[in-house]
Amino acid sequence: MINFEEMGFTPGILKAIQELGFEQPLPVQSKVIPHMLGGESDIIALAQTGTGKTAAFGLPLVQATDTAINSTQALILCPTRELCIQITGDLTDYSKYTGSLRILSVYGGASIDNQIKGLKRGAHIIVATPGRLIDLIGRGAARLNNVKTVILDEADEMLNMGFLDSINEILEEVPRGRRTLLFSATMSSEIASIARKYMNEPVEITIGTKNSSAENVSHAYYIVHARDKYKVLKRIADFEPDIYAIVFCRTRKETQEVASKLINDGYNADALHGDLSQAQRDAVMQKFRLRNLHMLVATDVAARGLDVDDLTHVINFSLPDDAEIYTHRCGRTGRAGKTGISISLVHMREKQNLQRIERLVKKSFKSMPIPTGSEICGKQLFNWINKLETVSTDHQEIEKFLPEIKVKLAGMDREEFIRRVVSLEFDRFLDDYRNGEDISDIIPENDTSYERPGKRGSREKYSGNYTRLFINLGKSDGFYPEQLIQLVNTNTKGRKVPIGKIDLLKSFSFFEVETGYADDLIKALNNSNFMNQKVAVEIAQPKNGKPDNHSGYQGKKPSKWTGRKREKKSYPSTAW
Ligand code: AMP
């Protein structure tokens, strides 16, 4: 692979490339730049967004533009105002050391008068959305008679947005002898027809497989009941503490609903859809770019042109009808050589749609089990502990308080201290998941494709022998899974006692314990107190009166145990 120096760039452009931190050309650049610098041919490049295509056409374009000539020499058409602004910014960066190149962006939703003034001052390169450019041509403000190069960027998106007629009209305005480059994530019959009509024996360059998704994006899905979609979204977000994602919804209403729920539940999230004013959309996008938002809930149309690097996930809250739209969505992660994950929440009826998308994307999608409350708490806990390990403690202000703090905590041993700090920090998760129903039950039984290493503790536990115990403490005593686990841990002196399902009631509760530990645990707990109350534990009696004989309670038996009407909620857990 040749490097940027060997490609024939001028020292000024090489300096700009170096400042941008581009060390090696990305694949689309290695393929497109030599054609652009070394030949005259038209080019069709099939490449996803985020693959580095702006530099692939932008660097050679900046080099080829003669700033001594005071006319528009290149025209870049792209689907959205945001992309216009971004391309203009990128070209400005590339031309930092190459003299007074004037680049102007013109797009809808902004003052046309200012754009007319800009055009009067003269622009060497115009970056435009098709609709606004037609308007400016109609007013005699944009003159394209000296244009030598036309770039159609995200051509498939422009066609999806209904710009075909405008593109046709604009291409009729530009001199026949120009060079045309077309960039698109997918190849469709409309793209092929534009190529036939307006391009001259184009060289076709494909990055990856035609119409396929980016190489470094993996695809996963969760089978969920429609009513559980939001709960599963929350679990995914909680299971990925460093999530930075776009959540795609189908309609504006759904987008707003999901975003509002996330905000109410305390997530850094916001909505992006067409009912917002341009100023509101700009503000949301800016917050997302700055990572003040961790999840952006958006419609496909609103998210067009939003190019953000380093997204960890794309989440398809609703699958798109059109498989091509899926390709666009997932192309937003795994950019610039990084890896990314595209997650889809699908209910059984949508499986066929998913398979159609799978065929188009040419990758197999992995079915994932929904993280359990216990797994989420564990993940959050260890993420927090990692942060605790690396946090800087170099704060002078803290020093003066330390002696008094030490005195205050003098009576607390290390283990108790850790337990309290963790409980304090994990209140929200423990609250959310302590009594959460186990929505992971809806994973299809025949699913064998999931391979998270060493995980799914609670499911495995259910395959062992468990004994169900009765305890005389309930929610009215302030007794929740956290307290049960603490009680077990304190009274079993460091032994890791596997706890299964917990059913909490108002004044008493049931919980499962691995059968081998049951007798010892009953003994230990019967000698203990909880909040000045004597603890009483015994093997739970089924309704028919026969005691459970430790013979292999499998964890998911129907609720036939004695006691008041059983509450539905349960919490699979282990004593950590
Ligand atoms: P694009 O597809 O043009 O939107 O580019 C996606 C991202 O890749 C942008 O953040 C670029 O700054 C970055 N990028 C482009 N070329 C390179 C390169 N050669 N090395 C590293 N990053 C690059």
XYZ file of C-alpha atoms and ligand atoms in Angstrom:
599
model
C 0.000 0.000 0.000
C 1.412 3.408 -0.909
C 1.470 6.143 1.687
C 0.304 9.761 1.384
C 3.844 11.010 0.489
C 4.035 8.616 -2.462
C 0.638 9.642 -3.785
C 1.917 12.920 -5.198
C 0.455 15.476 -2.800
C 2.069 18.902 -2.488
C 3.999 19.715 0.731
C 1.151 22.011 1.915
C -1.432 19.218 1.683
C 0.939 16.692 3.254
C 1.413 19.073 6.170
C -2.364 19.359 6.617
C -2.713 15.555 6.452
C -0.054 15.216 9.101
C -1.777 17.740 11.363
C -5.044 15.858 11.028
C -3.225 12.801 12.329
C -3.886 10.646 9.240
C -0.921 8.267 9.251
C -1.898 5.880 6.473
C -4.509 6.173 3.739
C -7.726 4.287 4.520
C -8.795 1.695 1.871
C -11.161 4.059 0.033
C -8.371 6.654 -0.125
C -5.807 4.136 -1.422
C -8.182 3.255 -4.228
C -9.698 6.632 -5.138
C -6.811 9.100 -4.709
C -4.440 7.582 -7.336
C -7.321 7.649 -9.871
C -8.135 11.239 -9.020
C -4.577 12.506 -9.075
C -3.331 10.355 -11.931
C -6.208 10.251 -14.428
C -9.279 11.891 -15.853
C -11.832 9.115 -15.580
C -15.183 9.324 -13.855
C -15.440 7.240 -10.696
C -18.202 5.378 -8.890
C -17.086 4.507 -5.363
C -19.262 2.234 -3.271
C -18.302 2.962 0.310
C -20.092 3.398 3.599
C -20.089 6.660 5.478
C -17.245 6.801 7.929
C -14.765 5.041 5.682
C -12.782 8.215 4.952
C -14.374 9.124 1.638
C -14.391 12.887 2.259
C -10.600 12.889 2.268
C -10.595 10.442 -0.664
C -12.202 13.052 -2.914
C -11.437 16.180 -0.870
C -7.638 16.019 -0.747
C -7.158 15.598 -4.532
C -9.898 18.166 -5.180
C -8.180 20.800 -3.049
C -4.891 20.072 -4.785
C -6.453 20.348 -8.263
C -8.242 23.640 -7.617
C -6.484 26.702 -9.028
C -6.968 29.581 -6.593
C -5.638 32.027 -9.211
C -8.809 31.457 -11.232
C -11.775 33.303 -9.790
C -14.593 30.916 -10.684
C -16.341 27.869 -9.293
C -14.304 24.838 -10.396
C -15.863 22.100 -8.310
C -19.340 21.276 -7.073
C -20.098 18.827 -4.291
C -23.711 17.738 -3.865
C -24.751 16.020 -0.655
C -28.077 15.202 1.016
C -28.126 17.330 4.172
C -27.156 20.638 5.624
C -25.110 18.888 8.315
C -23.081 16.999 5.743
C -22.554 20.249 3.784
C -21.138 21.889 6.879
C -18.984 18.905 7.668
C -17.530 18.562 4.175
C -16.826 22.302 4.072
C -15.022 22.062 7.407
C -12.975 19.077 6.206
C -11.980 20.823 2.951
C -10.985 23.889 4.949
C -8.704 21.684 7.055
C -7.148 20.088 3.960
C -6.456 23.512 2.414
C -4.934 25.084 5.521
C -1.499 25.441 3.868
C -2.489 25.818 0.237
C -3.350 29.495 -0.124
C -6.653 31.282 -0.329
C -9.079 28.593 -1.382
C -12.679 29.757 -1.023
C -15.176 27.054 -0.145
C -18.850 27.929 0.270
C -21.646 25.753 1.562
C -25.227 26.416 0.528
C -28.144 24.521 2.020
C -31.808 24.877 2.934
C -32.990 26.114 6.315
C -30.553 29.056 6.365
C -30.721 32.609 4.994
C -30.573 32.530 1.200
C -29.500 36.204 1.112
C -26.240 35.455 2.923
C -25.597 32.583 0.562
C -26.214 34.849 -2.446
C -23.725 37.359 -1.004
C -21.208 34.532 -0.548
C -21.656 33.431 -4.146
C -21.157 37.016 -5.335
C -17.828 37.138 -3.489
C -16.904 34.011 -5.432
C -16.273 30.416 -4.423
C -13.766 27.976 -5.881
C -15.691 25.019 -4.488
C -19.427 24.946 -3.736
C -20.798 22.343 -1.349
C -24.578 22.218 -1.729
C -27.800 20.407 -1.011
C -29.651 19.937 -4.319
C -32.858 21.821 -3.450
C -31.133 25.022 -2.342
C -28.728 24.948 -5.274
C -31.644 24.750 -7.741
C -33.098 27.800 -6.029
C -29.805 29.689 -6.338
C -29.380 28.675 -9.980
C -32.942 29.898 -10.617
C -32.071 33.284 -9.112
C -28.960 33.524 -11.269
C -26.741 33.539 -8.168
C -24.901 30.244 -8.735
C -22.908 30.034 -11.928
C -21.622 26.587 -12.782
C -20.285 27.130 -16.316
C -16.633 26.642 -15.281
C -17.165 23.586 -13.109
C -14.599 20.885 -13.934
C -15.472 18.340 -11.246
C -18.802 17.261 -9.759
C -18.942 15.036 -6.703
C -22.201 13.334 -5.772
C -21.715 12.360 -2.149
C -24.082 9.884 -0.465
C -25.892 9.611 -3.786
C -28.212 6.877 -2.542
C -29.302 9.069 0.366
C -30.003 11.977 -2.012
C -32.207 9.685 -4.078
C -33.959 8.358 -0.959
C -34.753 11.943 -0.079
C -36.361 12.537 -3.453
C -33.633 14.689 -5.005
C -33.502 12.788 -8.324
C -35.132 15.554 -10.365
C -32.985 18.251 -8.763
C -29.824 16.249 -9.439
C -30.847 15.756 -13.051
C -31.542 19.469 -13.384
C -28.205 20.463 -11.819
C -26.172 18.035 -13.916
C -27.775 19.529 -17.037
C -26.351 22.931 -15.942
C -22.764 21.772 -15.572
C -20.503 21.610 -18.660
C -20.477 18.244 -20.446
C -16.690 17.884 -20.317
C -16.605 17.816 -16.526
C -15.416 14.904 -14.432
C -18.051 13.215 -12.251
C -17.477 11.184 -9.093
C -20.308 9.363 -7.387
C -20.068 8.054 -3.827
C -22.757 5.774 -2.475
C -23.100 3.179 0.269
C -25.296 1.000 -1.922
C -25.745 0.343 -5.629
C -29.323 0.551 -6.829
C -30.953 0.706 -10.253
C -31.479 4.485 -9.833
C -27.785 5.010 -9.138
C -26.918 2.886 -12.161
C -29.264 4.983 -14.294
C -27.658 8.282 -13.160
C -24.286 6.743 -13.959
C -25.440 5.727 -17.445
C -26.934 9.134 -18.138
C -24.310 11.469 -16.733
C -21.053 9.575 -16.361
C -18.489 8.640 -18.929
C -17.234 5.040 -18.634
C -16.782 5.312 -14.881
C -14.209 3.260 -13.018
C -16.062 1.309 -10.310
C -14.393 1.046 -6.938
C -15.917 -1.059 -4.171
C -14.810 -0.943 -0.579
C -15.875 -4.183 1.127
C -18.594 -6.179 -0.613
C -21.149 -4.377 -2.725
C -24.204 -3.343 -0.666
C -22.688 -4.990 2.388
C -22.210 -3.449 5.788
C -18.852 -2.234 6.994
C -16.416 -5.034 7.761
C -15.823 -4.036 11.349
C -19.476 -3.834 12.395
C -20.925 -6.894 14.100
C -24.662 -7.492 14.198
C -26.698 -8.784 17.102
C -30.365 -9.048 17.925
C -32.611 -9.617 20.914
C -35.937 -11.343 20.542
C -38.352 -9.364 22.704
C -42.068 -8.940 23.226
C -43.109 -5.617 21.715
C -44.192 -4.422 25.171
C -40.728 -5.166 26.600
C -38.707 -3.257 24.015
C -38.079 -0.266 26.209
C -37.109 -2.411 29.197
C -34.630 -4.295 27.047
C -33.193 -1.036 25.713
C -32.618 0.064 29.297
C -30.946 -3.207 30.133
C -28.628 -2.892 27.146
C -27.737 0.645 28.216
C -27.150 -0.485 31.800
C -25.082 -3.441 30.671
C -22.829 -1.155 28.596
C -21.691 1.531 31.023
C -19.697 3.367 28.307
C -22.454 3.315 25.716
C -22.407 6.060 23.054
C -25.201 5.173 20.670
C -27.827 6.257 18.196
C -31.161 4.559 18.881
C -33.185 4.433 15.678
C -36.963 4.564 15.839
C -39.505 4.385 13.072
C -41.687 7.419 13.737
C -41.327 10.843 15.320
C -43.835 9.850 17.984
C -41.937 6.713 18.913
C -38.667 8.661 18.915
C -40.029 11.247 21.311
C -41.626 8.622 23.560
C -38.474 6.544 23.886
C -36.295 9.614 24.475
C -38.684 11.011 27.100
C -38.733 7.714 28.974
C -34.937 7.518 28.946
C -34.663 11.096 30.205
C -37.217 10.393 32.960
C -35.253 7.311 33.956
C -32.109 9.387 34.373
C -30.166 8.596 31.197
C -28.209 11.186 29.224
C -30.446 10.951 26.194
C -32.382 13.197 23.840
C -34.564 13.026 20.745
C -33.767 14.101 17.203
C -36.677 14.219 14.777
C -38.412 16.378 12.239
C -40.835 18.023 14.681
C -37.955 19.945 16.221
C -36.891 23.317 14.832
C -33.527 23.527 13.077
C -32.076 25.360 16.084
C -33.291 22.612 18.441
C -31.850 19.928 16.173
C -28.504 21.728 16.005
C -28.408 21.992 19.789
C -29.157 18.279 20.265
C -26.556 17.250 17.699
C -23.951 19.472 19.288
C -24.622 17.967 22.716
C -24.308 14.498 21.220
C -21.063 15.335 19.396
C -19.628 16.654 22.657
C -20.746 13.414 24.350
C -22.948 15.264 26.775
C -25.585 12.843 25.512
C -24.835 9.141 25.568
C -27.868 8.065 23.594
C -29.447 9.932 20.732
C -32.906 8.651 19.838
C -33.557 9.524 16.218
C -35.573 8.925 13.097
C -33.640 7.941 9.988
C -34.373 11.229 8.269
C -33.264 13.391 11.195
C -30.056 11.407 11.716
C -28.966 11.857 8.096
C -25.772 13.815 7.856
C -24.976 13.311 11.513
C -21.479 11.940 11.266
C -20.063 11.092 14.646
C -17.008 8.923 15.118
C -16.528 6.441 17.920
C -20.157 5.367 18.338
C -20.093 2.146 20.337
C -23.524 0.986 19.212
C -26.278 1.550 16.747
C -29.527 0.309 18.233
C -32.474 -0.481 16.008
C -35.327 0.043 18.440
C -37.527 -0.620 15.416
C -36.276 -2.403 12.343
C -36.590 -0.419 9.121
C -38.833 -1.829 6.365
C -36.170 -1.158 3.815
C -33.050 -3.264 4.200
C -30.950 -0.506 2.604
C -31.834 1.829 5.445
C -30.402 -0.750 7.824
C -27.090 -0.572 5.936
C -27.046 3.187 6.427
C -27.884 2.925 10.091
C -25.200 0.398 10.936
C -22.645 2.302 8.850
C -22.690 4.954 11.549
C -20.686 2.795 13.852
C -17.401 1.021 13.064
C -16.074 4.163 11.385
C -12.497 5.041 10.488
C -11.225 1.526 11.166
C -12.863 1.165 14.610
C -15.201 -1.651 15.593
C -18.889 -1.223 16.328
C -22.052 -3.174 17.084
C -25.449 -2.872 15.494
C -28.169 -4.200 17.790
C -31.755 -4.873 16.759
C -34.722 -5.376 19.037
C -37.055 -7.703 17.188
C -40.248 -9.463 18.073
C -40.983 -12.892 16.672
C -43.147 -11.595 13.843
C -40.231 -9.514 12.575
C -37.846 -12.432 12.229
C -38.442 -12.721 8.499
C -37.657 -9.066 8.021
C -34.464 -9.582 9.987
C -33.456 -12.503 7.773
C -34.017 -10.373 4.668
C -31.727 -7.714 6.126
C -29.191 -10.385 7.059
C -29.061 -11.522 3.440
C -28.547 -7.989 2.153
C -25.863 -7.148 4.667
C -24.162 -10.484 3.987
C -23.300 -11.074 7.614
C -24.853 -13.427 10.117
C -26.606 -11.789 13.035
C -26.064 -13.163 16.500
C -28.951 -13.770 18.843
C -28.231 -12.415 22.317
C -29.753 -13.251 25.684
C -31.113 -10.241 27.552
C -28.771 -9.380 30.423
C -30.272 -10.308 33.778
C -30.538 -7.835 36.633
C -27.766 -9.664 38.406
C -25.439 -9.506 35.376
C -26.109 -5.812 34.982
C -25.415 -5.061 38.623
C -22.194 -7.076 38.380
C -21.064 -5.297 35.212
C -21.803 -1.852 36.629
C -20.144 -2.751 39.874
C -16.899 -3.882 38.284
C -16.881 -0.947 35.891
C -17.180 1.323 38.887
C -14.463 -0.563 40.733
C -12.135 -0.175 37.739
C -12.754 3.567 37.894
C -12.123 3.504 41.624
C -8.758 1.869 40.973
C -7.653 4.499 38.496
C -9.163 7.683 39.952
C -6.694 10.459 40.723
C -6.495 11.088 44.450
C -4.242 14.067 44.108
C -6.627 16.691 45.525
C -5.154 19.032 48.108
C -8.606 20.086 49.342
C -9.359 16.551 50.521
C -6.229 16.367 52.709
C -7.518 18.687 55.393
C -10.679 16.632 55.909
C -8.942 13.282 56.042
C -8.042 13.200 59.762
C -11.641 13.878 60.794
C -12.984 11.372 58.282
C -10.579 8.740 59.629
C -11.818 9.339 63.170
C -15.417 9.036 62.049
C -14.807 5.751 60.258
C -12.453 4.315 62.863
C -14.986 1.774 64.099
C -15.800 0.365 60.673
C -13.771 -2.527 59.309
C -12.577 -2.698 55.710
C -15.227 -5.166 54.582
C -18.072 -3.194 56.078
C -16.691 0.013 54.547
C -16.521 -1.529 51.074
C -20.017 -2.927 51.421
C -21.439 0.447 52.379
C -19.674 2.384 49.614
C -20.838 -0.107 47.015
C -24.406 -0.119 48.326
C -24.475 3.664 48.210
C -23.184 3.783 44.660
C -25.455 1.012 43.445
C -28.684 2.163 44.898
C -30.155 3.004 41.522
C -29.325 -0.328 39.930
C -30.302 -2.341 42.950
C -33.567 -0.405 43.108
C -34.222 -0.932 39.415
C -33.385 -4.597 39.356
C -34.014 -5.824 42.877
C -37.552 -6.815 42.034
C -37.330 -6.674 38.291
C -39.122 -9.402 36.383
C -36.834 -11.661 34.422
C -37.553 -10.588 30.856
C -34.759 -12.845 29.698
C -37.278 -15.692 29.934
C -38.440 -14.886 26.426
C -35.220 -15.981 24.750
C -36.050 -18.817 22.377
C -35.010 -22.129 23.886
C -33.210 -23.316 20.779
C -30.853 -20.380 20.799
C -27.289 -21.644 20.917
C -25.528 -18.841 19.119
C -24.593 -16.772 22.097
C -21.072 -17.059 23.462
C -20.345 -14.381 26.009
C -17.354 -15.903 27.823
C -17.973 -17.158 31.326
C -21.306 -15.379 31.743
C -24.948 -16.182 32.309
C -24.361 -17.275 35.857
C -27.976 -17.225 36.904
C -29.188 -19.382 34.021
C -26.572 -21.999 34.691
C -27.511 -22.003 38.324
C -31.029 -23.042 37.481
C -29.763 -26.258 36.044
C -28.386 -27.295 39.456
C -30.386 -28.559 42.452
C -31.991 -25.831 44.478
C -33.985 -25.896 47.657
C -36.607 -23.330 48.388
C -36.482 -21.756 51.827
C -38.951 -19.696 53.789
C -37.702 -16.708 55.811
C -39.745 -14.659 58.299
C -38.631 -11.305 56.835
C -40.329 -9.289 54.106
C -40.402 -5.913 52.450
C -42.119 -4.272 55.413
C -38.995 -5.169 57.417
C -36.786 -3.374 54.876
C -35.722 -6.778 53.593
C -34.770 -6.831 49.897
C -32.370 -9.011 47.839
C -29.445 -6.833 48.841
C -30.241 -7.394 52.538
C -30.810 -11.124 52.019
C -27.455 -11.489 50.296
C -25.766 -9.483 53.028
C -27.404 -11.634 55.681
C -26.264 -14.815 53.916
C -22.735 -13.499 53.401
C -22.353 -12.326 56.986
C -23.512 -15.651 58.385
C -21.578 -17.958 56.103
C -18.132 -16.523 56.741
C -16.725 -16.055 53.289
C -18.320 -19.130 51.673
C -19.888 -18.272 48.349
C -23.406 -19.609 48.768
C -25.267 -19.771 45.444
C -28.658 -18.131 45.781
C -31.359 -18.688 43.175
C -34.724 -17.050 42.758
C -35.942 -14.664 45.450
C -39.650 -14.021 46.001
C -40.255 -11.138 48.358
C -43.577 -10.639 50.059
C -44.704 -8.060 52.537
C -43.913 -9.805 55.817
C -42.024 -12.938 54.742
C -40.168 -14.221 51.699
C -38.920 -17.282 49.863
C -35.531 -17.822 48.314
C -33.669 -20.657 46.742
C -30.280 -21.936 47.789
C -28.173 -24.618 46.197
C -29.272 -27.798 47.968
C -25.832 -28.739 49.288
C -25.727 -25.514 51.297
C -29.312 -25.562 52.581
C -28.874 -27.292 55.951
C -25.828 -25.262 57.004
C -27.460 -22.047 55.905
C -30.690 -22.771 57.793
C -28.649 -23.422 60.925
C -26.550 -20.304 60.505
C -29.453 -17.989 59.774
C -31.586 -19.319 62.621
C -28.896 -18.112 64.983
C -28.879 -14.615 63.549
C -30.785 -11.348 63.879
C -31.906 -8.810 61.321
C -32.623 -5.292 62.613
C -33.120 -6.614 66.149
C -35.514 -9.277 64.932
C -34.778 -12.959 65.321
C -34.426 -14.620 61.934
C -36.405 -17.807 61.282
C -35.670 -19.919 58.210
C -37.034 -23.316 57.185
C -37.563 -25.379 54.105
C -40.647 -24.065 52.352
C -43.678 -26.338 52.382
C -45.561 -26.898 49.160
C -49.340 -26.451 49.363
C -50.053 -30.174 49.336
C -48.265 -30.372 52.668
C -45.349 -32.558 51.601
C -42.058 -30.956 52.497
C -39.614 -30.390 49.714
C -37.127 -33.202 50.058
C -34.130 -31.394 48.505
C -34.648 -33.615 45.488
C -33.880 -31.099 42.842
C -36.095 -28.074 42.799
C -35.379 -26.678 39.330
C -35.926 -23.018 39.994
C -38.869 -22.379 37.711
C -41.621 -24.413 39.269
C -45.100 -22.942 39.278
C -46.063 -20.987 42.330
C -47.646 -23.581 44.558
C -45.976 -22.671 47.796
C -47.805 -21.804 50.946
C -48.189 -18.256 52.071
C -50.206 -15.357 50.795
C -50.791 -14.758 47.127
C -47.367 -14.753 45.618
C -46.115 -11.543 44.103
C -45.042 -11.876 40.529
C -41.711 -10.174 40.929
C -38.534 -12.159 41.384
C -34.841 -11.511 41.394
C -32.340 -14.140 40.342
C -29.175 -13.461 42.192
C -25.989 -14.825 43.617
C -24.268 -13.947 46.848
C -21.357 -11.901 45.560
P -15.617 10.285 6.414
O -16.027 8.945 5.854
O -15.003 11.139 5.376
O -16.739 10.953 7.135
O -14.445 10.029 7.489
C -14.657 9.354 8.702
C -13.605 9.680 9.734
O -12.342 9.128 9.354
C -13.362 11.166 9.918
O -13.362 11.438 11.310
C -11.989 11.407 9.360
O -11.339 12.453 10.030
C -11.317 10.076 9.601
N -10.238 9.790 8.618
C -10.240 10.042 7.298
N -9.106 9.603 6.728
C -8.344 9.083 7.709
C -7.058 8.460 7.746
N -6.325 8.304 6.654
N -6.604 8.045 8.937
C -7.361 8.189 10.053
N -8.583 8.746 10.092
C -9.079 9.192 8.923
